[in-house]
Amino acid sequence: MRYAYPVEVSTEPDGITITCPDVPEMVTGGWGDLGANLDAAADALAMALSFYVEDGRPIPLASPPEGRAMVCVPTLAAAKL
């Protein structure tokens, strides 16, 4: 199964913050280019979804992108969910 979720990207003078409205536990950020931060967001999303599995909670469905950036859980991590 493919896990792809829309994210909110906030760019401020002190860095980038990325959150996922569908998975509120996923918050990440940093400095530098957006691509590197989106890669980090994919890892953070995989970790957050693994907590859902560990807790026996259903994995949230992804909302429509509606013009937002999308983050996909890496294939190997998705296979473990």
mmCIF file of N, CA and C in Angstrom:
data_model
loop_
_atom_site.group_PDB
_atom_site.id
_atom_site.type_symbol
_atom_site.label_atom_id
_atom_site.label_comp_id
_atom_site.label_asym_id
_atom_site.label_seq_id
_atom_site.Cartn_x
_atom_site.Cartn_y
_atom_site.Cartn_z
ATOM 1 N N MET A 1 0.844 -1.182 0.000
ATOM 2 C CA MET A 1 0.000 0.000 0.000
ATOM 3 C C MET A 1 0.887 1.242 0.000
ATOM 4 N N ARG A 2 0.419 2.252 -0.691
ATOM 5 C CA ARG A 2 1.169 3.513 -0.754
ATOM 6 C C ARG A 2 0.548 4.498 0.226
ATOM 7 N N TYR A 3 1.371 5.107 1.021
ATOM 8 C CA TYR A 3 0.917 6.111 1.977
ATOM 9 C C TYR A 3 1.445 7.464 1.533
ATOM 10 N N ALA A 4 0.563 8.284 0.984
ATOM 11 C CA ALA A 4 0.929 9.624 0.524
ATOM 12 C C ALA A 4 -0.032 10.619 1.159
ATOM 13 N N TYR A 5 0.511 11.614 1.819
ATOM 14 C CA TYR A 5 -0.293 12.588 2.553
ATOM 15 C C TYR A 5 0.085 14.010 2.160
ATOM 16 N N PRO A 6 -0.917 14.903 2.110
ATOM 17 C CA PRO A 6 -0.606 16.315 1.881
ATOM 18 C C PRO A 6 -0.025 16.926 3.149
ATOM 19 N N VAL A 7 0.891 17.852 2.970
ATOM 20 C CA VAL A 7 1.517 18.511 4.115
ATOM 21 C C VAL A 7 1.428 20.021 3.973
ATOM 22 N N GLU A 8 1.523 20.680 5.099
ATOM 23 C CA GLU A 8 1.587 22.138 5.153
ATOM 24 C C GLU A 8 3.047 22.521 5.359
ATOM 25 N N VAL A 9 3.543 23.398 4.519
ATOM 26 C CA VAL A 9 4.930 23.857 4.613
ATOM 27 C C VAL A 9 4.918 25.319 5.015
ATOM 28 N N SER A 10 5.584 25.620 6.110
ATOM 29 C CA SER A 10 5.692 26.995 6.596
ATOM 30 C C SER A 10 7.158 27.414 6.535
ATOM 31 N N THR A 11 7.429 28.426 5.726
ATOM 32 C CA THR A 11 8.797 28.924 5.596
ATOM 33 C C THR A 11 8.919 30.236 6.357
ATOM 34 N N GLU A 12 9.794 30.245 7.323
ATOM 35 C CA GLU A 12 10.039 31.417 8.160
ATOM 36 C C GLU A 12 11.516 31.791 8.054
ATOM 37 N N PRO A 13 11.891 32.977 8.501
ATOM 38 C CA PRO A 13 13.310 33.358 8.456
ATOM 39 C C PRO A 13 14.226 32.399 9.224
ATOM 40 N N ASP A 14 13.679 31.748 10.261
ATOM 41 C CA ASP A 14 14.516 30.858 11.067
ATOM 42 C C ASP A 14 14.411 29.391 10.649
ATOM 43 N N GLY A 15 13.759 29.088 9.519
ATOM 44 C CA GLY A 15 13.715 27.713 9.039
ATOM 45 C C GLY A 15 12.383 27.325 8.441
ATOM 46 N N ILE A 16 12.256 26.041 8.167
ATOM 47 C CA ILE A 16 11.064 25.469 7.548
ATOM 48 C C ILE A 16 10.410 24.527 8.545
ATOM 49 N N THR A 17 9.086 24.594 8.642
ATOM 50 C CA THR A 17 8.316 23.661 9.454
ATOM 51 C C THR A 17 7.344 22.936 8.536
ATOM 52 N N ILE A 18 7.253 21.619 8.692
ATOM 53 C CA ILE A 18 6.338 20.818 7.891
ATOM 54 C C ILE A 18 5.441 20.035 8.839
ATOM 55 N N THR A 19 4.129 20.150 8.621
ATOM 56 C CA THR A 19 3.143 19.428 9.418
ATOM 57 C C THR A 19 2.201 18.684 8.482
ATOM 58 N N CYS A 20 1.504 17.708 9.036
ATOM 59 C CA CYS A 20 0.554 16.913 8.261
ATOM 60 C C CYS A 20 -0.803 16.983 8.955
ATOM 61 N N PRO A 21 -1.780 17.662 8.362
ATOM 62 C CA PRO A 21 -3.089 17.781 9.004
ATOM 63 C C PRO A 21 -3.749 16.429 9.298
ATOM 64 N N ASP A 22 -3.518 15.430 8.452
ATOM 65 C CA ASP A 22 -4.146 14.122 8.645
ATOM 66 C C ASP A 22 -3.459 13.285 9.719
ATOM 67 N N VAL A 23 -2.198 13.580 9.984
ATOM 68 C CA VAL A 23 -1.413 12.855 10.994
ATOM 69 C C VAL A 23 -0.766 13.917 11.882
ATOM 70 N N PRO A 24 -1.516 14.444 12.863
ATOM 71 C CA PRO A 24 -1.009 15.576 13.648
ATOM 72 C C PRO A 24 0.263 15.281 14.434
ATOM 73 N N GLU A 25 0.577 14.013 14.643
ATOM 74 C CA GLU A 25 1.809 13.666 15.354
ATOM 75 C C GLU A 25 3.053 13.940 14.511
ATOM 76 N N MET A 26 2.884 14.123 13.214
ATOM 77 C CA MET A 26 4.018 14.351 12.317
ATOM 78 C C MET A 26 4.314 15.842 12.229
ATOM 79 N N VAL A 27 5.427 16.220 12.813
ATOM 80 C CA VAL A 27 5.926 17.597 12.732
ATOM 81 C C VAL A 27 7.434 17.500 12.549
ATOM 82 N N THR A 28 7.948 18.201 11.574
ATOM 83 C CA THR A 28 9.390 18.212 11.353
ATOM 84 C C THR A 28 9.784 19.560 10.777
ATOM 85 N N GLY A 29 11.043 19.790 10.720
ATOM 86 C CA GLY A 29 11.505 21.054 10.163
ATOM 87 C C GLY A 29 13.011 21.126 10.168
ATOM 88 N N GLY A 30 13.492 22.222 9.676
ATOM 89 C CA GLY A 30 14.932 22.416 9.624
ATOM 90 C C GLY A 30 15.276 23.628 8.793
ATOM 91 N N TRP A 31 16.503 23.643 8.308
ATOM 92 C CA TRP A 31 17.001 24.731 7.483
ATOM 93 C C TRP A 31 17.379 24.141 6.143
ATOM 94 N N GLY A 32 17.745 24.990 5.223
ATOM 95 C CA GLY A 32 18.208 24.509 3.926
ATOM 96 C C GLY A 32 17.088 24.434 2.911
ATOM 97 N N ASP A 33 17.302 23.571 1.915
ATOM 98 C CA ASP A 33 16.338 23.533 0.819
ATOM 99 C C ASP A 33 15.106 22.705 1.175
ATOM 100 N N LEU A 34 14.038 22.993 0.478
ATOM 101 C CA LEU A 34 12.760 22.343 0.746
ATOM 102 C C LEU A 34 12.836 20.848 0.480
ATOM 103 N N GLY A 35 13.549 20.437 -0.566
ATOM 104 C CA GLY A 35 13.635 19.018 -0.899
ATOM 105 C C GLY A 35 14.178 18.172 0.234
ATOM 106 N N ALA A 36 15.233 18.634 0.868
ATOM 107 C CA ALA A 36 15.816 17.896 1.991
ATOM 108 C C ALA A 36 14.838 17.822 3.154
ATOM 109 N N ASN A 37 14.098 18.891 3.375
ATOM 110 C CA ASN A 37 13.120 18.898 4.460
ATOM 111 C C ASN A 37 11.933 17.989 4.147
ATOM 112 N N LEU A 38 11.537 17.900 2.881
ATOM 113 C CA LEU A 38 10.463 16.975 2.508
ATOM 114 C C LEU A 38 10.921 15.529 2.662
ATOM 115 N N ASP A 39 12.193 15.244 2.402
ATOM 116 C CA ASP A 39 12.733 13.901 2.648
ATOM 117 C C ASP A 39 12.659 13.567 4.135
ATOM 118 N N ALA A 40 13.009 14.521 4.976
ATOM 119 C CA ALA A 40 12.918 14.317 6.426
ATOM 120 C C ALA A 40 11.464 14.127 6.842
ATOM 121 N N ALA A 41 10.553 14.830 6.179
ATOM 122 C CA ALA A 41 9.126 14.697 6.490
ATOM 123 C C ALA A 41 8.632 13.289 6.165
ATOM 124 N N ALA A 42 9.149 12.685 5.101
ATOM 125 C CA ALA A 42 8.760 11.316 4.755
ATOM 126 C C ALA A 42 9.155 10.353 5.866
ATOM 127 N N ASP A 43 10.351 10.522 6.405
ATOM 128 C CA ASP A 43 10.793 9.676 7.520
ATOM 129 C C ASP A 43 9.962 9.931 8.770
ATOM 130 N N ALA A 44 9.651 11.195 9.037
ATOM 131 C CA ALA A 44 8.835 11.537 10.208
ATOM 132 C C ALA A 44 7.426 10.978 10.066
ATOM 133 N N LEU A 45 6.891 11.004 8.857
ATOM 134 C CA LEU A 45 5.562 10.448 8.613
ATOM 135 C C LEU A 45 5.558 8.939 8.842
ATOM 136 N N ALA A 46 6.581 8.258 8.364
ATOM 137 C CA ALA A 46 6.686 6.814 8.588
ATOM 138 C C ALA A 46 6.733 6.501 10.079
ATOM 139 N N MET A 47 7.486 7.277 10.829
ATOM 140 C CA MET A 47 7.582 7.061 12.272
ATOM 141 C C MET A 47 6.230 7.302 12.948
ATOM 142 N N ALA A 48 5.566 8.390 12.586
ATOM 143 C CA ALA A 48 4.269 8.699 13.194
ATOM 144 C C ALA A 48 3.250 7.601 12.897
ATOM 145 N N LEU A 49 3.226 7.111 11.658
ATOM 146 C CA LEU A 49 2.274 6.052 11.313
ATOM 147 C C LEU A 49 2.610 4.750 12.028
ATOM 148 N N SER A 50 3.891 4.504 12.289
ATOM 149 C CA SER A 50 4.259 3.292 13.026
ATOM 150 C C SER A 50 3.704 3.330 14.446
ATOM 151 N N PHE A 51 3.578 4.521 15.021
ATOM 152 C CA PHE A 51 2.973 4.634 16.349
ATOM 153 C C PHE A 51 1.499 4.251 16.311
ATOM 154 N N TYR A 52 0.809 4.598 15.228
ATOM 155 C CA TYR A 52 -0.591 4.185 15.078
ATOM 156 C C TYR A 52 -0.689 2.664 15.097
ATOM 157 N N VAL A 53 0.192 2.002 14.339
ATOM 158 C CA VAL A 53 0.176 0.543 14.269
ATOM 159 C C VAL A 53 0.482 -0.056 15.639
ATOM 160 N N GLU A 54 1.514 0.448 16.303
ATOM 161 C CA GLU A 54 1.890 -0.066 17.627
ATOM 162 C C GLU A 54 0.763 0.086 18.635
ATOM 163 N N ASP A 55 0.008 1.184 18.526
ATOM 164 C CA ASP A 55 -1.088 1.446 19.463
ATOM 165 C C ASP A 55 -2.390 0.769 19.057
ATOM 166 N N GLY A 56 -2.403 0.094 17.905
ATOM 167 C CA GLY A 56 -3.611 -0.573 17.437
ATOM 168 C C GLY A 56 -4.669 0.382 16.901
ATOM 169 N N ARG A 57 -4.249 1.593 16.565
ATOM 170 C CA ARG A 57 -5.194 2.578 16.015
ATOM 171 C C ARG A 57 -5.195 2.473 14.494
ATOM 172 N N PRO A 58 -6.324 2.785 13.863
ATOM 173 C CA PRO A 58 -6.346 2.766 12.399
ATOM 174 C C PRO A 58 -5.486 3.890 11.823
ATOM 175 N N ILE A 59 -4.821 3.597 10.728
ATOM 176 C CA ILE A 59 -4.017 4.616 10.047
ATOM 177 C C ILE A 59 -4.971 5.593 9.373
ATOM 178 N N PRO A 60 -4.789 6.890 9.597
ATOM 179 C CA PRO A 60 -5.702 7.880 9.013
ATOM 180 C C PRO A 60 -5.667 7.863 7.484
ATOM 181 N N LEU A 61 -6.826 8.131 6.901
ATOM 182 C CA LEU A 61 -6.897 8.288 5.453
ATOM 183 C C LEU A 61 -6.339 9.649 5.076
ATOM 184 N N ALA A 62 -5.737 9.713 3.916
ATOM 185 C CA ALA A 62 -5.185 10.981 3.427
ATOM 186 C C ALA A 62 -6.293 11.831 2.819
ATOM 187 N N SER A 63 -6.253 13.108 3.105
ATOM 188 C CA SER A 63 -7.201 14.040 2.502
ATOM 189 C C SER A 63 -6.703 14.416 1.104
ATOM 190 N N PRO A 64 -7.566 15.023 0.280
ATOM 191 C CA PRO A 64 -7.124 15.447 -1.052
ATOM 192 C C PRO A 64 -6.006 16.487 -0.951
ATOM 193 N N PRO A 65 -5.077 16.485 -1.909
ATOM 194 C CA PRO A 65 -3.939 17.409 -1.850
ATOM 195 C C PRO A 65 -4.335 18.882 -1.877
ATOM 196 N N GLU A 66 -5.306 19.234 -2.703
ATOM 197 C CA GLU A 66 -5.772 20.620 -2.810
ATOM 198 C C GLU A 66 -4.618 21.614 -2.921
ATOM 199 N N GLY A 67 -3.664 21.312 -3.803
ATOM 200 C CA GLY A 67 -2.563 22.235 -4.056
ATOM 201 C C GLY A 67 -1.414 22.173 -3.067
ATOM 202 N N ARG A 68 -1.501 21.312 -2.073
ATOM 203 C CA ARG A 68 -0.427 21.191 -1.083
ATOM 204 C C ARG A 68 0.635 20.206 -1.560
ATOM 205 N N ALA A 69 1.820 20.321 -0.994
ATOM 206 C CA ALA A 69 2.885 19.358 -1.261
ATOM 207 C C ALA A 69 2.466 18.002 -0.709
ATOM 208 N N MET A 70 2.930 16.941 -1.358
ATOM 209 C CA MET A 70 2.630 15.586 -0.907
ATOM 210 C C MET A 70 3.912 14.936 -0.396
ATOM 211 N N VAL A 71 3.754 14.138 0.653
ATOM 212 C CA VAL A 71 4.872 13.371 1.205
ATOM 213 C C VAL A 71 4.459 11.908 1.197
ATOM 214 N N CYS A 72 5.340 11.057 0.686
ATOM 215 C CA CYS A 72 5.090 9.616 0.625
ATOM 216 C C CYS A 72 5.989 8.896 1.621
ATOM 217 N N VAL A 73 5.418 7.937 2.312
ATOM 218 C CA VAL A 73 6.212 7.091 3.202
ATOM 219 C C VAL A 73 7.140 6.253 2.320
ATOM 220 N N PRO A 74 8.421 6.149 2.673
ATOM 221 C CA PRO A 74 9.335 5.315 1.887
ATOM 222 C C PRO A 74 8.800 3.882 1.748
ATOM 223 N N THR A 75 9.071 3.256 0.611
ATOM 224 C CA THR A 75 8.505 1.947 0.280
ATOM 225 C C THR A 75 8.772 0.894 1.347
ATOM 226 N N LEU A 76 9.989 0.782 1.822
ATOM 227 C CA LEU A 76 10.321 -0.229 2.828
ATOM 228 C C LEU A 76 9.550 0.016 4.120
ATOM 229 N N ALA A 77 9.459 1.270 4.538
ATOM 230 C CA ALA A 77 8.707 1.598 5.754
ATOM 231 C C ALA A 77 7.224 1.307 5.558
ATOM 232 N N ALA A 78 6.691 1.595 4.370
ATOM 233 C CA ALA A 78 5.271 1.341 4.093
ATOM 234 C C ALA A 78 4.970 -0.152 4.156
ATOM 235 N N ALA A 79 5.908 -0.982 3.700
ATOM 236 C CA ALA A 79 5.703 -2.426 3.733
ATOM 237 C C ALA A 79 5.605 -2.950 5.162
ATOM 238 N N LYS A 80 6.193 -2.246 6.102
ATOM 239 C CA LYS A 80 6.173 -2.671 7.503
ATOM 240 C C LYS A 80 4.920 -2.217 8.239
ATOM 241 N N LEU A 81 4.152 -1.318 7.614
ATOM 242 C CA LEU A 81 2.941 -0.829 8.274
ATOM 243 C C LEU A 81 1.859 -1.827 8.053
#
